[in-house]
Short mmCIF file of N, CA and C in Angstrom, two decimals:
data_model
loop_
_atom_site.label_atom_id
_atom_site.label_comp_id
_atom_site.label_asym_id
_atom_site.label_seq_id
_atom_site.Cartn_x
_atom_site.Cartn_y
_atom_site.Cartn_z
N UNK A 180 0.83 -1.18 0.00
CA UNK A 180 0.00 0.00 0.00
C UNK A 180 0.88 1.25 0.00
N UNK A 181 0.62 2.12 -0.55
CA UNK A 181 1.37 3.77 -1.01
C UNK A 181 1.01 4.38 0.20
N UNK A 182 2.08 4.83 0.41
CA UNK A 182 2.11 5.90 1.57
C UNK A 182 1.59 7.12 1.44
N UNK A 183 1.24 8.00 2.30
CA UNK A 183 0.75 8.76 1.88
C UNK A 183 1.75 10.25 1.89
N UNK A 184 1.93 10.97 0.61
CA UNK A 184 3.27 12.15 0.78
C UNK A 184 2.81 13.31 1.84
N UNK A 185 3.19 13.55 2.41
CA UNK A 185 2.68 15.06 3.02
C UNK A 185 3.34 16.06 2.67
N UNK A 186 3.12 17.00 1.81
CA UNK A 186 4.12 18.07 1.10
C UNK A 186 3.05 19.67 1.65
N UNK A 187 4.41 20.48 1.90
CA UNK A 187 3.53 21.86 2.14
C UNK A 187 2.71 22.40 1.19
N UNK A 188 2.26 23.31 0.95
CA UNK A 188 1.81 24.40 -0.11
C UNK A 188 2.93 25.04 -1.40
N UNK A 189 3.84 25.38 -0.63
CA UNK A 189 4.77 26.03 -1.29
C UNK A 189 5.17 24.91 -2.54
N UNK A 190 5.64 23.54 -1.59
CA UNK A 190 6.25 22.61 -3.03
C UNK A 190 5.10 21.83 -3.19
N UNK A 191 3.72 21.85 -3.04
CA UNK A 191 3.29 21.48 -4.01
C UNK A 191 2.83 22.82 -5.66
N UNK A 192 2.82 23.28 -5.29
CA UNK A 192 3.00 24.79 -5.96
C UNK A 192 3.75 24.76 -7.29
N UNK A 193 5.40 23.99 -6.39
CA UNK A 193 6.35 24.25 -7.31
C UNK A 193 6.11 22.66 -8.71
N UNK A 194 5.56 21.79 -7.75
CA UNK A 194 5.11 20.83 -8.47
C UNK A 194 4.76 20.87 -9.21
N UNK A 195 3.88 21.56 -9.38
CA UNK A 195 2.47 21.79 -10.26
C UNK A 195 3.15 22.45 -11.21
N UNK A 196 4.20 23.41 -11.06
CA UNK A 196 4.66 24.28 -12.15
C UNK A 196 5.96 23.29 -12.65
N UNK A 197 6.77 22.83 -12.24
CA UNK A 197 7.18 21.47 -12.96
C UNK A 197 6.66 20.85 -13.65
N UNK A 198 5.67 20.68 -13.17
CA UNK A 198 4.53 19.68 -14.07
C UNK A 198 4.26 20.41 -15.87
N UNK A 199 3.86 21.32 -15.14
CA UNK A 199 3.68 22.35 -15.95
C UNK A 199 4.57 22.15 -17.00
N UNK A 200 5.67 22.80 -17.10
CA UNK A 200 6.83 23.30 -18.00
C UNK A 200 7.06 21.73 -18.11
N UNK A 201 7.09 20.67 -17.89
CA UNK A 201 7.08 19.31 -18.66
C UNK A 201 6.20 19.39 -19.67
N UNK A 202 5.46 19.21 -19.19
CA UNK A 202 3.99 19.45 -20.06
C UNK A 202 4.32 20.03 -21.50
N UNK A 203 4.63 21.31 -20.89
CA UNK A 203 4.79 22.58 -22.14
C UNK A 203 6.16 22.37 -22.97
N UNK A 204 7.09 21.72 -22.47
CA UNK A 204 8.54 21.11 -22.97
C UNK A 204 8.41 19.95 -24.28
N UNK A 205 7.72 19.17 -23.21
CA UNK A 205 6.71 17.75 -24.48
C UNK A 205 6.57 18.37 -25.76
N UNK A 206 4.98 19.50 -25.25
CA UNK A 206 4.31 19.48 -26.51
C UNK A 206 5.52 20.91 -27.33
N UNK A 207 6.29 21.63 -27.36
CA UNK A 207 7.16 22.34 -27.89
C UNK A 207 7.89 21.07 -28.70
N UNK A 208 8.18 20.03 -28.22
CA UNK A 208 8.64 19.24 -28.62
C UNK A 208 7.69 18.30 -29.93
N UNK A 209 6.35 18.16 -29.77
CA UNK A 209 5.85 17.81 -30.49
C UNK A 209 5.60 15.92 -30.39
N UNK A 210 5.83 15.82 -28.83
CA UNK A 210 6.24 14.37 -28.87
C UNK A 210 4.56 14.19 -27.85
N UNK A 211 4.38 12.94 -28.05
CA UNK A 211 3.09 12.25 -27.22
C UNK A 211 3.43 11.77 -26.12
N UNK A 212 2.34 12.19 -25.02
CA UNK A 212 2.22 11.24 -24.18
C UNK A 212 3.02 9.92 -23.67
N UNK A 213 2.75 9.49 -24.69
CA UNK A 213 2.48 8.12 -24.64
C UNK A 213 4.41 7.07 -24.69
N UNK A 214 4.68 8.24 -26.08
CA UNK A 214 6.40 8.11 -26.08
C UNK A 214 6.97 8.91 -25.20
N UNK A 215 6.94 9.87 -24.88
CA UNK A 215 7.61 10.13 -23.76
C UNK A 215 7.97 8.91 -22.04
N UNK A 216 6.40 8.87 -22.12
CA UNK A 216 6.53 7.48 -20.76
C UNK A 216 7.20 6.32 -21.00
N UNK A 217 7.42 6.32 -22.84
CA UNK A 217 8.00 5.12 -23.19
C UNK A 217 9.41 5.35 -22.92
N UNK A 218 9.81 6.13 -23.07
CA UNK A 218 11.73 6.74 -23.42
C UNK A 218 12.03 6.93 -21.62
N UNK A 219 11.08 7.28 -20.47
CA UNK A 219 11.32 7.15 -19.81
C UNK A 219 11.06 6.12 -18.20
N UNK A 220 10.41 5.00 -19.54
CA UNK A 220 10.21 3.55 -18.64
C UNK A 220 9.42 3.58 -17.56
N UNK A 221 8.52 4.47 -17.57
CA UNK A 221 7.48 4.83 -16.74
C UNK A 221 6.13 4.68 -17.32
N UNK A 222 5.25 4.83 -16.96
CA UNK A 222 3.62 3.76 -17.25
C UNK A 222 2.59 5.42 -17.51
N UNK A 223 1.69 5.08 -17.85
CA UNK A 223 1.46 6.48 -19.14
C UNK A 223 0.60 7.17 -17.76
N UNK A 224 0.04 6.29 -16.84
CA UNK A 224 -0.49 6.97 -15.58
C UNK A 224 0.55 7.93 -14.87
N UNK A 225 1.34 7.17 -14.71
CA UNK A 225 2.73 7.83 -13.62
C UNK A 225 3.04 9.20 -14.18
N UNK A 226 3.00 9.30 -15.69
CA UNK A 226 3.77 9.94 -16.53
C UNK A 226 1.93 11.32 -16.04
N UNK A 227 1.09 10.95 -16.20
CA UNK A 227 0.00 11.89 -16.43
C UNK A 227 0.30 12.83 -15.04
N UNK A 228 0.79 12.26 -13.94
CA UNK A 228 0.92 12.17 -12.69
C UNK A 228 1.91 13.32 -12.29
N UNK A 229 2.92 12.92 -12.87
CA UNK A 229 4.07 14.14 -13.24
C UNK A 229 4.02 15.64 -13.91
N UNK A 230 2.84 15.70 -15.39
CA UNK A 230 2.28 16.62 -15.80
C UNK A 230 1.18 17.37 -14.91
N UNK A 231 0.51 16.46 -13.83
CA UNK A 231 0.36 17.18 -13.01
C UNK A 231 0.74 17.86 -11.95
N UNK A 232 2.08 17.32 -11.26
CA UNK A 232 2.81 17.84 -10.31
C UNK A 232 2.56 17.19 -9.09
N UNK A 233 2.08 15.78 -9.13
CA UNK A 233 1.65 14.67 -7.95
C UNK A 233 2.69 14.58 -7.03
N UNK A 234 2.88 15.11 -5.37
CA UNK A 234 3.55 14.74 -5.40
C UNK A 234 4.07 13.11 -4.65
N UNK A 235 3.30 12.51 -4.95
CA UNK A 235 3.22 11.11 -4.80
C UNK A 235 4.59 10.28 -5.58
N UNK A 236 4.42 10.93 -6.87
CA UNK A 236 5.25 10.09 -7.89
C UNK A 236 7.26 10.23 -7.23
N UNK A 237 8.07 9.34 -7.28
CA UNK A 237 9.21 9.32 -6.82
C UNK A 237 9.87 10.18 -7.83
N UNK A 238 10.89 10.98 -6.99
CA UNK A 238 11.86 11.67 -7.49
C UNK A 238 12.82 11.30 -8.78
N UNK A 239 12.16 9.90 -9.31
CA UNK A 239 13.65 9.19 -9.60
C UNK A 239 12.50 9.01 -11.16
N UNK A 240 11.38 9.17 -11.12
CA UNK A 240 10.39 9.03 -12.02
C UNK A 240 10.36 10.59 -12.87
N UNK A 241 10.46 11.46 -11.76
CA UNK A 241 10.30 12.55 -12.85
C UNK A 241 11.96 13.18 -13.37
N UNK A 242 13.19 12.43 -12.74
CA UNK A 242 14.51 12.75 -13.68
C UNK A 242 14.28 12.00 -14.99
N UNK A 243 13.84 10.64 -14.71
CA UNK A 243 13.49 10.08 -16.14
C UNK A 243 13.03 10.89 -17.01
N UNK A 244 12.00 11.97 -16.66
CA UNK A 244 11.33 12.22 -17.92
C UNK A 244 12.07 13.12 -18.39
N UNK A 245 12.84 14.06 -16.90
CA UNK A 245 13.72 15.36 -17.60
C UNK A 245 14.84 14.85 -18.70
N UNK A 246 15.16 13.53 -18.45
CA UNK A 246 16.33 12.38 -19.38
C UNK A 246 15.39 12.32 -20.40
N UNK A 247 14.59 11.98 -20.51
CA UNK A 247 13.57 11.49 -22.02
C UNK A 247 13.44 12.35 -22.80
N UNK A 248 13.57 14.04 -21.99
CA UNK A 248 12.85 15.06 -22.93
C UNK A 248 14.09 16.15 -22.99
N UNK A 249 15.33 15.63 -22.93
CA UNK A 249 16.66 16.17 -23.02
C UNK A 249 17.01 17.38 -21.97
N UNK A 250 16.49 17.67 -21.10
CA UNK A 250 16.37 18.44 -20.09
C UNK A 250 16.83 18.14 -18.87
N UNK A 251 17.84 17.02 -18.69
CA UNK A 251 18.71 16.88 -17.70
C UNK A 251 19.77 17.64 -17.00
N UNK A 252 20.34 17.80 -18.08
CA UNK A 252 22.04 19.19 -17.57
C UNK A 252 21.34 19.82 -16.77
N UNK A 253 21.77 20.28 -15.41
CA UNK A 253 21.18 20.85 -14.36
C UNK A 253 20.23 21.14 -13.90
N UNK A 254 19.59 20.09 -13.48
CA UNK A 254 18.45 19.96 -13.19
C UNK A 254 18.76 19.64 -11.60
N UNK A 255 19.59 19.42 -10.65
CA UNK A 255 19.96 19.08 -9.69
C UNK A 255 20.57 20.81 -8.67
N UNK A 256 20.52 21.64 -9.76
CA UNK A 256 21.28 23.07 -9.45
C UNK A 256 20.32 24.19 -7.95
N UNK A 257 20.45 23.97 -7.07
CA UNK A 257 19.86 24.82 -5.75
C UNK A 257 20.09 26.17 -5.93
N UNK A 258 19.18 27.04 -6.02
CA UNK A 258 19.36 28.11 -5.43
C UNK A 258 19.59 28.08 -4.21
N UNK A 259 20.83 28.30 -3.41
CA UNK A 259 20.87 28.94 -2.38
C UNK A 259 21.28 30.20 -2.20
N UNK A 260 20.48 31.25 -2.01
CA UNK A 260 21.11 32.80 -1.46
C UNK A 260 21.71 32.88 0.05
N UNK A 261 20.92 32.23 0.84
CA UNK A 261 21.62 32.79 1.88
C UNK A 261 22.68 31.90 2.14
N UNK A 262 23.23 30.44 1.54
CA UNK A 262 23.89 29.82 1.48
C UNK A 262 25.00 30.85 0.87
N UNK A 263 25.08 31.04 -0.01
CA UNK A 263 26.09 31.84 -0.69
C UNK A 263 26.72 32.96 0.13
N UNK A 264 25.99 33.62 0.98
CA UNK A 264 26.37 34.35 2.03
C UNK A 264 27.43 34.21 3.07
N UNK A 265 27.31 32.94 3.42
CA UNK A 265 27.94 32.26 4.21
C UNK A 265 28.97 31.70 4.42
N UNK A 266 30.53 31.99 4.42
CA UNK A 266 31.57 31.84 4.43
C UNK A 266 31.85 30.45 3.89
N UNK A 267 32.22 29.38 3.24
CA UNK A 267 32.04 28.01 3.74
C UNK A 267 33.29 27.36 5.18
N UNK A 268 34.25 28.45 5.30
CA UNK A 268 35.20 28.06 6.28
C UNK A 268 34.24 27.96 7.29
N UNK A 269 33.45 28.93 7.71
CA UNK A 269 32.79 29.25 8.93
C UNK A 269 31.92 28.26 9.06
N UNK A 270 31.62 27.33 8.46
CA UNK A 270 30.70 26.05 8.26
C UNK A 270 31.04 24.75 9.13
N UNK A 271 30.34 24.74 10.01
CA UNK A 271 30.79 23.29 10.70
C UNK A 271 31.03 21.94 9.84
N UNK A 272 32.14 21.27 10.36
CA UNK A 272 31.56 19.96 9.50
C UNK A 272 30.34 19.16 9.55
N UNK A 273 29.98 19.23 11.18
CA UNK A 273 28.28 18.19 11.25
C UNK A 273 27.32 19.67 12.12
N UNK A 274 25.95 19.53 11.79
CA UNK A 274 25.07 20.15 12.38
C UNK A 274 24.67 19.03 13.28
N UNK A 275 24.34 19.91 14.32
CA UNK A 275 24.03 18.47 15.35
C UNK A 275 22.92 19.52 16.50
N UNK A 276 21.85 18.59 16.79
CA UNK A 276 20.47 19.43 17.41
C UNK A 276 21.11 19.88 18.91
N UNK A 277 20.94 20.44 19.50
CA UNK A 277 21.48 21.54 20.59
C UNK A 277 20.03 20.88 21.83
N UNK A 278 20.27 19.50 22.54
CA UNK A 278 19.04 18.99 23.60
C UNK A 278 19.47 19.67 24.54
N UNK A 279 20.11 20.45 25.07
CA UNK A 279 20.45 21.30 26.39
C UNK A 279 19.56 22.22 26.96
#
């Protein structure tokens, strides 16, 4: 039995707009449904699932499709701002919770 995801507002949001720009990537592309789920070994449900921004579907389902629809090269890239801020010397090696 599927677990159930619990995702905030914000990323399901961002989901949905992933979903989205898949969606809109596909059809720019001119490719179906149907081959796309094929090129990325995923089942044409899973794949509908993704165009919607589910976030049920595994992480490892929607790199496939960014692989299927040539949209891989950095796709892994974080904005971090306030990361960037942040010295990396001044960076501990482990974060560790403060029970005191």
């Amino acid at each position: 039995m599927a677990t159930k995801v619990r995702t905030g507002r914000a990323a399901r949001r961002e989901l949905r707009e992933l979903g989205a720009r898949l969606k809109a990537a596909r059809l720019r592309r001119r490719l179906p449904a149907s081959l796309v789920s094929e090129r990325a070994a995923i089942n044409r449900m899973t794949y509908r699932k993704i165009e919607a921004g589910d976030p049920s579907v595994k992480i490892g389902s929607y790199v496939a499709v960014l692989q299927a629809l040539g949209l891989i090269e950095g796709w892994g890239k974080i904005a971090d701002p306030l990361g960037d801020q942040i010295e990396l010397e001044e960076l501990p090696q482990r974060a560790r919770l403060n029970n005191g």
